[in-house]
Amino acid sequence: MSDLTDREIHLAGARLAWSEAGSAEANGVLLVHGFPLHGGMWRDQHTALAHDYRVLAPDLRGYGRSTLGDWPDDATTLGRYADDLAALLDAAGLESAVVVGFSMGGYIALEMLRRCPERVAALVMMDTRVIADDEAGRAGRLKMAAHAAEWGAKRIAGMMRPKLLASDASDEAVQQTLGQIESADPAAIAASQLAMAARPDSTELLGQYAGPLLAIVGEHDEISPPDEMRGFAQAAPRGEFVEIPGAGHMAPIERPTAVTDTLRAWLARI
Ligand code: MLT
């Protein structure tokens, strides 16, 4: 098993931290976590993939060991996270990496494709969506952003829980997921919700993506439905689709081995 090394850079006003494992000469894999989690969500995939790849798992701005920095409400977009990840690749000396985006991480991966496609060697969209929010979804995000400080992360974890995990998820998967959410900074939660609410539809962008694309989703995912993910995978020139039996939205935590094996098999082929 490879050990994880903690690294960080300082960008204007913020510390951006990541954990890294694997050989410095190997191809890069960037694991981008979901909302409102941190890079530790990739625990199982990180060490397993590091046998063959140089694997970087950042804590996005405001999460885990990274600080939110100076991020005014009226300038909140997912582009800020994408720019951070490009800076992280620079600091790591990687021209590009396979970008694996889980849920909000997938929205950010799309933003990288829009802003710096040359940094995306291949793309994994995991339990995520390509379309923008509908009006009700956007309103829900704005409400949570406005009340995050008052509600606190524990209440938010309770609100999110019903849609996150399959009904028979293990206690460990439940604890890992809720523990991460409960430790999140309400200010980071608010910033992410504003950014996600403002994200554009990326259907056309992904439909024109000519690189290797893998879509992975839990069979019972209620947030990013399998049929929707199959659709965008099939629309992309090199898209492939894999459903993880028995998992909900948190597939990499609920069914870590199945997700890791799927990633390894696909990475070895591309
Ligand atoms: C996530 O897991 O990152 C979120 O559920 C994404 C979202 O709220 O759309």
PDB file of C-alpha atoms and ligand atoms in Angstrom:
ATOM      1  CA  MET A   1       0.000   0.000   0.000  1.00  0.00           C
ATOM      2  CA  SER A   2       1.360   3.482  -0.863  1.00  0.00           C
ATOM      3  CA  ASP A   3       1.587   6.099   1.844  1.00  0.00           C
ATOM      4  CA  LEU A   4      -0.127   9.420   1.329  1.00  0.00           C
ATOM      5  CA  THR A   5       1.967  12.584   1.425  1.00  0.00           C
ATOM      6  CA  ASP A   6       0.273  15.823   2.441  1.00  0.00           C
ATOM      7  CA  ARG A   7       1.163  18.843   0.326  1.00  0.00           C
ATOM      8  CA  GLU A   8      -0.106  22.399   0.013  1.00  0.00           C
ATOM      9  CA  ILE A   9       0.282  25.603  -1.936  1.00  0.00           C
ATOM     10  CA  HIS A  10      -0.763  29.118  -1.089  1.00  0.00           C
ATOM     11  CA  LEU A  11      -2.837  30.979  -3.623  1.00  0.00           C
ATOM     12  CA  ALA A  12      -3.993  34.552  -3.186  1.00  0.00           C
ATOM     13  CA  GLY A  13      -5.713  34.396   0.181  1.00  0.00           C
ATOM     14  CA  ALA A  14      -6.066  30.632   0.532  1.00  0.00           C
ATOM     15  CA  ARG A  15      -4.241  27.428   1.375  1.00  0.00           C
ATOM     16  CA  LEU A  16      -4.926  24.652  -1.122  1.00  0.00           C
ATOM     17  CA  ALA A  17      -4.028  21.231   0.282  1.00  0.00           C
ATOM     18  CA  TRP A  18      -3.889  17.815  -1.284  1.00  0.00           C
ATOM     19  CA  SER A  19      -2.722  14.292  -0.508  1.00  0.00           C
ATOM     20  CA  GLU A  20      -0.571  12.508  -2.988  1.00  0.00           C
ATOM     21  CA  ALA A  21       0.631   8.944  -3.528  1.00  0.00           C
ATOM     22  CA  GLY A  22       2.371   6.935  -6.215  1.00  0.00           C
ATOM     23  CA  SER A  23       5.492   7.291  -8.322  1.00  0.00           C
ATOM     24  CA  ALA A  24       6.480  10.796  -9.473  1.00  0.00           C
ATOM     25  CA  GLU A  25       7.078   9.403 -12.991  1.00  0.00           C
ATOM     26  CA  ALA A  26       3.667   7.781 -13.345  1.00  0.00           C
ATOM     27  CA  ASN A  27       0.688   9.317 -15.190  1.00  0.00           C
ATOM     28  CA  GLY A  28      -1.340  11.678 -13.033  1.00  0.00           C
ATOM     29  CA  VAL A  29      -4.832  11.004 -11.715  1.00  0.00           C
ATOM     30  CA  LEU A  30      -6.686  13.862 -10.013  1.00  0.00           C
ATOM     31  CA  LEU A  31      -9.532  12.808  -7.688  1.00  0.00           C
ATOM     32  CA  VAL A  32     -12.013  15.671  -7.205  1.00  0.00           C
ATOM     33  CA  HIS A  33     -14.388  15.260  -4.282  1.00  0.00           C
ATOM     34  CA  GLY A  34     -18.071  16.071  -3.966  1.00  0.00           C
ATOM     35  CA  PHE A  35     -20.132  18.435  -1.842  1.00  0.00           C
ATOM     36  CA  PRO A  36     -19.575  19.075   1.046  1.00  0.00           C
ATOM     37  CA  LEU A  37     -16.915  16.437   1.523  1.00  0.00           C
ATOM     38  CA  HIS A  38     -13.126  16.442   1.312  1.00  0.00           C
ATOM     39  CA  GLY A  39     -10.329  14.529  -0.372  1.00  0.00           C
ATOM     40  CA  GLY A  40     -10.535  11.799   2.269  1.00  0.00           C
ATOM     41  CA  MET A  41     -13.648  10.458   0.521  1.00  0.00           C
ATOM     42  CA  TRP A  42     -11.259   8.744  -1.933  1.00  0.00           C
ATOM     43  CA  ARG A  43      -9.443   6.770   0.776  1.00  0.00           C
ATOM     44  CA  ASP A  44      -9.929   3.376  -0.878  1.00  0.00           C
ATOM     45  CA  GLN A  45      -9.393   4.455  -4.487  1.00  0.00           C
ATOM     46  CA  HIS A  46      -6.409   6.658  -3.645  1.00  0.00           C
ATOM     47  CA  THR A  47      -4.103   4.008  -2.247  1.00  0.00           C
ATOM     48  CA  ALA A  48      -5.218   1.283  -4.675  1.00  0.00           C
ATOM     49  CA  LEU A  49      -4.670   3.426  -7.788  1.00  0.00           C
ATOM     50  CA  ALA A  50      -1.310   4.669  -6.498  1.00  0.00           C
ATOM     51  CA  HIS A  51       0.252   1.301  -7.335  1.00  0.00           C
ATOM     52  CA  ASP A  52       0.153   2.340 -10.999  1.00  0.00           C
ATOM     53  CA  TYR A  53      -0.459   6.099 -11.077  1.00  0.00           C
ATOM     54  CA  ARG A  54       0.532   9.311  -9.377  1.00  0.00           C
ATOM     55  CA  VAL A  55      -2.703  10.073  -7.565  1.00  0.00           C
ATOM     56  CA  LEU A  56      -3.600  13.496  -6.163  1.00  0.00           C
ATOM     57  CA  ALA A  57      -6.656  14.063  -3.990  1.00  0.00           C
ATOM     58  CA  PRO A  58      -7.159  17.760  -3.214  1.00  0.00           C
ATOM     59  CA  ASP A  59      -9.327  19.315  -0.556  1.00  0.00           C
ATOM     60  CA  LEU A  60     -11.261  21.929  -2.497  1.00  0.00           C
ATOM     61  CA  ARG A  61     -11.274  25.489  -1.177  1.00  0.00           C
ATOM     62  CA  GLY A  62     -12.836  25.627   2.287  1.00  0.00           C
ATOM     63  CA  TYR A  63     -12.860  21.842   2.842  1.00  0.00           C
ATOM     64  CA  GLY A  64     -10.536  19.532   4.777  1.00  0.00           C
ATOM     65  CA  ARG A  65      -7.164  21.240   5.178  1.00  0.00           C
ATOM     66  CA  SER A  66      -7.844  23.911   2.532  1.00  0.00           C
ATOM     67  CA  THR A  67      -9.069  27.339   3.487  1.00  0.00           C
ATOM     68  CA  LEU A  68     -11.779  29.273   1.702  1.00  0.00           C
ATOM     69  CA  GLY A  69      -9.715  32.413   1.288  1.00  0.00           C
ATOM     70  CA  ASP A  70     -11.075  35.538  -0.228  1.00  0.00           C
ATOM     71  CA  TRP A  71     -14.147  34.534  -2.179  1.00  0.00           C
ATOM     72  CA  PRO A  72     -16.778  37.261  -2.472  1.00  0.00           C
ATOM     73  CA  ASP A  73     -20.375  36.057  -2.870  1.00  0.00           C
ATOM     74  CA  ASP A  74     -20.853  37.873  -6.143  1.00  0.00           C
ATOM     75  CA  ALA A  75     -17.830  36.166  -7.717  1.00  0.00           C
ATOM     76  CA  THR A  76     -18.714  32.620  -6.769  1.00  0.00           C
ATOM     77  CA  THR A  77     -18.499  30.169  -9.656  1.00  0.00           C
ATOM     78  CA  LEU A  78     -17.137  26.682 -10.104  1.00  0.00           C
ATOM     79  CA  GLY A  79     -14.404  28.271 -12.213  1.00  0.00           C
ATOM     80  CA  ARG A  80     -12.611  29.221  -9.009  1.00  0.00           C
ATOM     81  CA  TYR A  81     -12.233  25.556  -8.067  1.00  0.00           C
ATOM     82  CA  ALA A  82     -11.166  24.667 -11.629  1.00  0.00           C
ATOM     83  CA  ASP A  83      -8.499  27.381 -11.595  1.00  0.00           C
ATOM     84  CA  ASP A  84      -7.280  26.097  -8.218  1.00  0.00           C
ATOM     85  CA  LEU A  85      -6.908  22.597  -9.653  1.00  0.00           C
ATOM     86  CA  ALA A  86      -4.932  23.909 -12.622  1.00  0.00           C
ATOM     87  CA  ALA A  87      -2.627  25.711 -10.149  1.00  0.00           C
ATOM     88  CA  LEU A  88      -2.280  22.489  -8.171  1.00  0.00           C
ATOM     89  CA  LEU A  89      -1.256  20.602 -11.343  1.00  0.00           C
ATOM     90  CA  ASP A  90       1.303  23.339 -12.023  1.00  0.00           C
ATOM     91  CA  ALA A  91       2.696  22.993  -8.498  1.00  0.00           C
ATOM     92  CA  ALA A  92       2.847  19.217  -8.882  1.00  0.00           C
ATOM     93  CA  GLY A  93       4.660  19.556 -12.216  1.00  0.00           C
ATOM     94  CA  LEU A  94       1.904  17.791 -14.154  1.00  0.00           C
ATOM     95  CA  GLU A  95       0.889  19.099 -17.565  1.00  0.00           C
ATOM     96  CA  SER A  96      -2.290  17.052 -17.454  1.00  0.00           C
ATOM     97  CA  ALA A  97      -4.017  14.333 -15.481  1.00  0.00           C
ATOM     98  CA  VAL A  98      -6.932  11.965 -15.744  1.00  0.00           C
ATOM     99  CA  VAL A  99      -9.621  13.966 -13.942  1.00  0.00           C
ATOM    100  CA  VAL A 100     -12.034  11.904 -11.845  1.00  0.00           C
ATOM    101  CA  GLY A 101     -14.908  14.086 -10.689  1.00  0.00           C
ATOM    102  CA  PHE A 102     -17.427  12.878  -8.136  1.00  0.00           C
ATOM    103  CA  SER A 103     -20.741  14.764  -8.155  1.00  0.00           C
ATOM    104  CA  MET A 104     -19.781  18.431  -7.564  1.00  0.00           C
ATOM    105  CA  GLY A 105     -16.287  17.284  -8.566  1.00  0.00           C
ATOM    106  CA  GLY A 106     -17.793  16.280 -11.913  1.00  0.00           C
ATOM    107  CA  TYR A 107     -19.262  19.767 -12.376  1.00  0.00           C
ATOM    108  CA  ILE A 108     -15.774  21.132 -11.658  1.00  0.00           C
ATOM    109  CA  ALA A 109     -14.180  18.668 -14.097  1.00  0.00           C
ATOM    110  CA  LEU A 110     -16.527  20.039 -16.785  1.00  0.00           C
ATOM    111  CA  GLU A 111     -15.375  23.529 -15.868  1.00  0.00           C
ATOM    112  CA  MET A 112     -11.766  22.394 -16.389  1.00  0.00           C
ATOM    113  CA  LEU A 113     -12.787  21.055 -19.787  1.00  0.00           C
ATOM    114  CA  ARG A 114     -14.235  24.468 -20.579  1.00  0.00           C
ATOM    115  CA  ARG A 115     -11.335  26.558 -19.248  1.00  0.00           C
ATOM    116  CA  CYS A 116      -8.221  24.407 -19.648  1.00  0.00           C
ATOM    117  CA  PRO A 117      -8.992  21.308 -21.768  1.00  0.00           C
ATOM    118  CA  GLU A 118      -5.295  20.604 -22.269  1.00  0.00           C
ATOM    119  CA  ARG A 119      -5.030  19.708 -18.564  1.00  0.00           C
ATOM    120  CA  VAL A 120      -7.648  16.940 -18.880  1.00  0.00           C
ATOM    121  CA  ALA A 121      -5.944  13.797 -20.222  1.00  0.00           C
ATOM    122  CA  ALA A 122      -9.128  11.754 -19.810  1.00  0.00           C
ATOM    123  CA  LEU A 123     -12.324  12.193 -17.838  1.00  0.00           C
ATOM    124  CA  VAL A 124     -14.280  10.161 -15.316  1.00  0.00           C
ATOM    125  CA  MET A 125     -17.693  11.494 -14.409  1.00  0.00           C
ATOM    126  CA  MET A 126     -18.828   9.731 -11.244  1.00  0.00           C
ATOM    127  CA  ASP A 127     -22.341  10.057  -9.776  1.00  0.00           C
ATOM    128  CA  THR A 128     -22.711  13.445 -11.387  1.00  0.00           C
ATOM    129  CA  ARG A 129     -24.719  15.467 -13.892  1.00  0.00           C
ATOM    130  CA  VAL A 130     -24.112  17.463 -17.021  1.00  0.00           C
ATOM    131  CA  ILE A 131     -27.281  19.540 -17.137  1.00  0.00           C
ATOM    132  CA  ALA A 132     -27.794  22.719 -15.108  1.00  0.00           C
ATOM    133  CA  ASP A 133     -30.229  22.868 -12.190  1.00  0.00           C
ATOM    134  CA  ASP A 134     -33.922  23.436 -12.750  1.00  0.00           C
ATOM    135  CA  GLU A 135     -35.550  26.368 -10.985  1.00  0.00           C
ATOM    136  CA  ALA A 136     -36.515  24.385  -7.883  1.00  0.00           C
ATOM    137  CA  GLY A 137     -33.018  22.944  -7.552  1.00  0.00           C
ATOM    138  CA  ARG A 138     -31.468  26.365  -7.864  1.00  0.00           C
ATOM    139  CA  ALA A 139     -33.848  27.856  -5.306  1.00  0.00           C
ATOM    140  CA  GLY A 140     -32.975  25.072  -2.851  1.00  0.00           C
ATOM    141  CA  ARG A 141     -29.290  25.824  -3.221  1.00  0.00           C
ATOM    142  CA  LEU A 142     -29.755  29.563  -2.715  1.00  0.00           C
ATOM    143  CA  LYS A 143     -31.807  28.879   0.403  1.00  0.00           C
ATOM    144  CA  MET A 144     -29.114  26.610   1.857  1.00  0.00           C
ATOM    145  CA  ALA A 145     -26.422  29.164   0.992  1.00  0.00           C
ATOM    146  CA  ALA A 146     -28.355  31.895   2.803  1.00  0.00           C
ATOM    147  CA  HIS A 147     -28.957  29.743   5.904  1.00  0.00           C
ATOM    148  CA  ALA A 148     -25.814  27.584   6.085  1.00  0.00           C
ATOM    149  CA  ALA A 149     -24.269  29.495   8.992  1.00  0.00           C
ATOM    150  CA  GLU A 150     -27.491  29.427  10.999  1.00  0.00           C
ATOM    151  CA  TRP A 151     -28.330  25.762  10.239  1.00  0.00           C
ATOM    152  CA  GLY A 152     -24.801  24.423  10.726  1.00  0.00           C
ATOM    153  CA  ALA A 153     -23.192  21.410   9.041  1.00  0.00           C
ATOM    154  CA  LYS A 154     -24.814  18.786  11.301  1.00  0.00           C
ATOM    155  CA  ARG A 155     -28.340  19.819  10.344  1.00  0.00           C
ATOM    156  CA  ILE A 156     -27.297  20.028   6.702  1.00  0.00           C
ATOM    157  CA  ALA A 157     -25.909  16.472   6.898  1.00  0.00           C
ATOM    158  CA  GLY A 158     -29.279  15.332   8.233  1.00  0.00           C
ATOM    159  CA  MET A 159     -31.088  17.135   5.402  1.00  0.00           C
ATOM    160  CA  MET A 160     -28.868  15.577   2.754  1.00  0.00           C
ATOM    161  CA  ARG A 161     -28.752  12.052   4.131  1.00  0.00           C
ATOM    162  CA  PRO A 162     -31.951  10.566   2.599  1.00  0.00           C
ATOM    163  CA  LYS A 163     -30.696  11.009  -0.957  1.00  0.00           C
ATOM    164  CA  LEU A 164     -27.059  10.104  -0.428  1.00  0.00           C
ATOM    165  CA  LEU A 165     -26.911   6.425   0.437  1.00  0.00           C
ATOM    166  CA  ALA A 166     -28.678   3.237  -0.582  1.00  0.00           C
ATOM    167  CA  SER A 167     -31.098   1.945   2.066  1.00  0.00           C
ATOM    168  CA  ASP A 168     -28.782  -0.961   2.937  1.00  0.00           C
ATOM    169  CA  ALA A 169     -25.544   1.053   3.022  1.00  0.00           C
ATOM    170  CA  SER A 170     -23.103  -0.180   5.674  1.00  0.00           C
ATOM    171  CA  ASP A 171     -22.767   1.669   8.975  1.00  0.00           C
ATOM    172  CA  GLU A 172     -19.188   2.477   8.004  1.00  0.00           C
ATOM    173  CA  ALA A 173     -20.273   4.118   4.728  1.00  0.00           C
ATOM    174  CA  VAL A 174     -22.954   6.118   6.565  1.00  0.00           C
ATOM    175  CA  GLN A 175     -20.516   7.239   9.260  1.00  0.00           C
ATOM    176  CA  GLN A 176     -17.789   8.156   6.796  1.00  0.00           C
ATOM    177  CA  THR A 177     -20.186  10.204   4.664  1.00  0.00           C
ATOM    178  CA  LEU A 178     -22.004  11.987   7.482  1.00  0.00           C
ATOM    179  CA  GLY A 179     -18.777  12.542   9.439  1.00  0.00           C
ATOM    180  CA  GLN A 180     -17.263  14.397   6.504  1.00  0.00           C
ATOM    181  CA  ILE A 181     -20.343  16.546   5.947  1.00  0.00           C
ATOM    182  CA  GLU A 182     -20.695  17.373   9.649  1.00  0.00           C
ATOM    183  CA  SER A 183     -17.110  18.633   9.735  1.00  0.00           C
ATOM    184  CA  ALA A 184     -17.616  21.003   6.782  1.00  0.00           C
ATOM    185  CA  ASP A 185     -17.356  24.775   7.218  1.00  0.00           C
ATOM    186  CA  PRO A 186     -20.782  26.395   6.646  1.00  0.00           C
ATOM    187  CA  ALA A 187     -19.073  29.212   4.716  1.00  0.00           C
ATOM    188  CA  ALA A 188     -17.638  26.646   2.269  1.00  0.00           C
ATOM    189  CA  ILE A 189     -21.065  25.013   1.985  1.00  0.00           C
ATOM    190  CA  ALA A 190     -22.608  28.384   1.103  1.00  0.00           C
ATOM    191  CA  ALA A 191     -19.895  29.144  -1.454  1.00  0.00           C
ATOM    192  CA  SER A 192     -20.307  25.755  -3.168  1.00  0.00           C
ATOM    193  CA  GLN A 193     -24.077  26.048  -3.317  1.00  0.00           C
ATOM    194  CA  LEU A 194     -23.868  29.486  -4.943  1.00  0.00           C
ATOM    195  CA  ALA A 195     -21.304  28.158  -7.420  1.00  0.00           C
ATOM    196  CA  MET A 196     -23.319  25.052  -8.277  1.00  0.00           C
ATOM    197  CA  ALA A 197     -26.505  27.110  -8.691  1.00  0.00           C
ATOM    198  CA  ALA A 198     -24.723  29.293 -11.253  1.00  0.00           C
ATOM    199  CA  ARG A 199     -23.300  26.425 -13.332  1.00  0.00           C
ATOM    200  CA  PRO A 200     -24.275  26.290 -16.991  1.00  0.00           C
ATOM    201  CA  ASP A 201     -25.587  23.325 -18.963  1.00  0.00           C
ATOM    202  CA  SER A 202     -22.593  21.345 -20.279  1.00  0.00           C
ATOM    203  CA  THR A 203     -24.389  18.852 -22.519  1.00  0.00           C
ATOM    204  CA  GLU A 204     -22.908  20.256 -25.704  1.00  0.00           C
ATOM    205  CA  LEU A 205     -19.434  20.614 -24.183  1.00  0.00           C
ATOM    206  CA  LEU A 206     -19.315  16.976 -23.111  1.00  0.00           C
ATOM    207  CA  GLY A 207     -20.968  15.750 -26.315  1.00  0.00           C
ATOM    208  CA  GLN A 208     -18.036  17.223 -28.216  1.00  0.00           C
ATOM    209  CA  TYR A 209     -15.375  15.873 -25.871  1.00  0.00           C
ATOM    210  CA  ALA A 210     -13.192  13.613 -28.015  1.00  0.00           C
ATOM    211  CA  GLY A 211     -11.082  12.128 -25.204  1.00  0.00           C
ATOM    212  CA  PRO A 212     -11.751   8.959 -23.225  1.00  0.00           C
ATOM    213  CA  LEU A 213     -14.802   9.337 -20.972  1.00  0.00           C
ATOM    214  CA  LEU A 214     -16.044   6.950 -18.305  1.00  0.00           C
ATOM    215  CA  ALA A 215     -19.357   7.518 -16.535  1.00  0.00           C
ATOM    216  CA  ILE A 216     -19.776   5.557 -13.284  1.00  0.00           C
ATOM    217  CA  VAL A 217     -22.913   5.634 -11.174  1.00  0.00           C
ATOM    218  CA  GLY A 218     -24.485   3.780  -8.260  1.00  0.00           C
ATOM    219  CA  GLU A 219     -27.524   1.757  -9.281  1.00  0.00           C
ATOM    220  CA  HIS A 220     -29.739   3.603  -6.780  1.00  0.00           C
ATOM    221  CA  ASP A 221     -28.305   7.110  -7.161  1.00  0.00           C
ATOM    222  CA  GLU A 222     -31.192   9.558  -6.653  1.00  0.00           C
ATOM    223  CA  ILE A 223     -29.125  12.704  -7.222  1.00  0.00           C
ATOM    224  CA  SER A 224     -27.523  11.776 -10.549  1.00  0.00           C
ATOM    225  CA  PRO A 225     -29.862   9.145 -12.012  1.00  0.00           C
ATOM    226  CA  PRO A 226     -28.257   6.252 -13.934  1.00  0.00           C
ATOM    227  CA  ASP A 227     -30.423   6.798 -17.037  1.00  0.00           C
ATOM    228  CA  GLU A 228     -29.310  10.418 -17.270  1.00  0.00           C
ATOM    229  CA  MET A 229     -25.662   9.383 -16.934  1.00  0.00           C
ATOM    230  CA  ARG A 230     -26.002   6.607 -19.498  1.00  0.00           C
ATOM    231  CA  GLY A 231     -27.432   9.200 -21.889  1.00  0.00           C
ATOM    232  CA  PHE A 232     -24.529  11.624 -21.712  1.00  0.00           C
ATOM    233  CA  ALA A 233     -21.967   8.805 -21.830  1.00  0.00           C
ATOM    234  CA  GLN A 234     -23.548   7.427 -24.998  1.00  0.00           C
ATOM    235  CA  ALA A 235     -23.657  10.882 -26.578  1.00  0.00           C
ATOM    236  CA  ALA A 236     -19.884  11.403 -26.230  1.00  0.00           C
ATOM    237  CA  PRO A 237     -17.658   9.974 -28.985  1.00  0.00           C
ATOM    238  CA  ARG A 238     -15.599   7.791 -26.611  1.00  0.00           C
ATOM    239  CA  GLY A 239     -18.035   7.537 -23.732  1.00  0.00           C
ATOM    240  CA  GLU A 240     -18.428   4.356 -21.667  1.00  0.00           C
ATOM    241  CA  PHE A 241     -20.962   3.703 -18.924  1.00  0.00           C
ATOM    242  CA  VAL A 242     -20.758   1.467 -15.841  1.00  0.00           C
ATOM    243  CA  GLU A 243     -23.431   1.026 -13.175  1.00  0.00           C
ATOM    244  CA  ILE A 244     -22.316  -0.097  -9.698  1.00  0.00           C
ATOM    245  CA  PRO A 245     -24.834  -2.602  -8.316  1.00  0.00           C
ATOM    246  CA  GLY A 246     -26.288  -1.887  -4.886  1.00  0.00           C
ATOM    247  CA  ALA A 247     -24.754   1.579  -4.449  1.00  0.00           C
ATOM    248  CA  GLY A 248     -26.520   4.897  -4.016  1.00  0.00           C
ATOM    249  CA  HIS A 249     -25.029   8.331  -4.742  1.00  0.00           C
ATOM    250  CA  MET A 250     -21.945   7.666  -2.583  1.00  0.00           C
ATOM    251  CA  ALA A 251     -20.754   4.773  -4.769  1.00  0.00           C
ATOM    252  CA  PRO A 252     -16.988   5.193  -4.098  1.00  0.00           C
ATOM    253  CA  ILE A 253     -17.646   4.968  -0.333  1.00  0.00           C
ATOM    254  CA  GLU A 254     -20.510   2.462  -0.430  1.00  0.00           C
ATOM    255  CA  ARG A 255     -18.915   0.024  -2.909  1.00  0.00           C
ATOM    256  CA  PRO A 256     -15.226   0.990  -2.845  1.00  0.00           C
ATOM    257  CA  THR A 257     -13.853  -2.206  -4.381  1.00  0.00           C
ATOM    258  CA  ALA A 258     -16.277  -2.231  -7.315  1.00  0.00           C
ATOM    259  CA  VAL A 259     -15.535   1.424  -8.071  1.00  0.00           C
ATOM    260  CA  THR A 260     -11.766   0.957  -7.760  1.00  0.00           C
ATOM    261  CA  ASP A 261     -11.787  -2.144  -9.979  1.00  0.00           C
ATOM    262  CA  THR A 262     -13.854  -0.314 -12.608  1.00  0.00           C
ATOM    263  CA  LEU A 263     -11.437   2.616 -12.597  1.00  0.00           C
ATOM    264  CA  ARG A 264      -8.364   0.381 -12.793  1.00  0.00           C
ATOM    265  CA  ALA A 265      -9.701  -1.680 -15.678  1.00  0.00           C
ATOM    266  CA  TRP A 266     -10.645   1.433 -17.667  1.00  0.00           C
ATOM    267  CA  LEU A 267      -7.396   3.270 -16.897  1.00  0.00           C
ATOM    268  CA  ALA A 268      -5.386   0.278 -18.043  1.00  0.00           C
ATOM    269  CA  ARG A 269      -7.230   0.274 -21.401  1.00  0.00           C
ATOM    270  CA  ILE A 270      -7.082   3.957 -22.349  1.00  0.00           C
TER     271      ILE A 270
HETATM  272  C1  MLT B   1     -22.442  16.191  -4.358  1.00  0.00           C
HETATM  273  O1  MLT B   1     -22.463  15.029  -3.928  1.00  0.00           O
HETATM  274  O2  MLT B   1     -21.379  16.739  -4.704  1.00  0.00           O
HETATM  275  C2  MLT B   1     -23.734  16.969  -4.443  1.00  0.00           C
HETATM  276  O3  MLT B   1     -24.800  16.133  -4.107  1.00  0.00           O
HETATM  277  C3  MLT B   1     -23.906  17.567  -5.796  1.00  0.00           C
HETATM  278  C4  MLT B   1     -25.143  18.403  -5.914  1.00  0.00           C
HETATM  279  O4  MLT B   1     -25.629  18.953  -4.919  1.00  0.00           O
HETATM  280  O5  MLT B   1     -25.617  18.577  -7.043  1.00  0.00           O
END
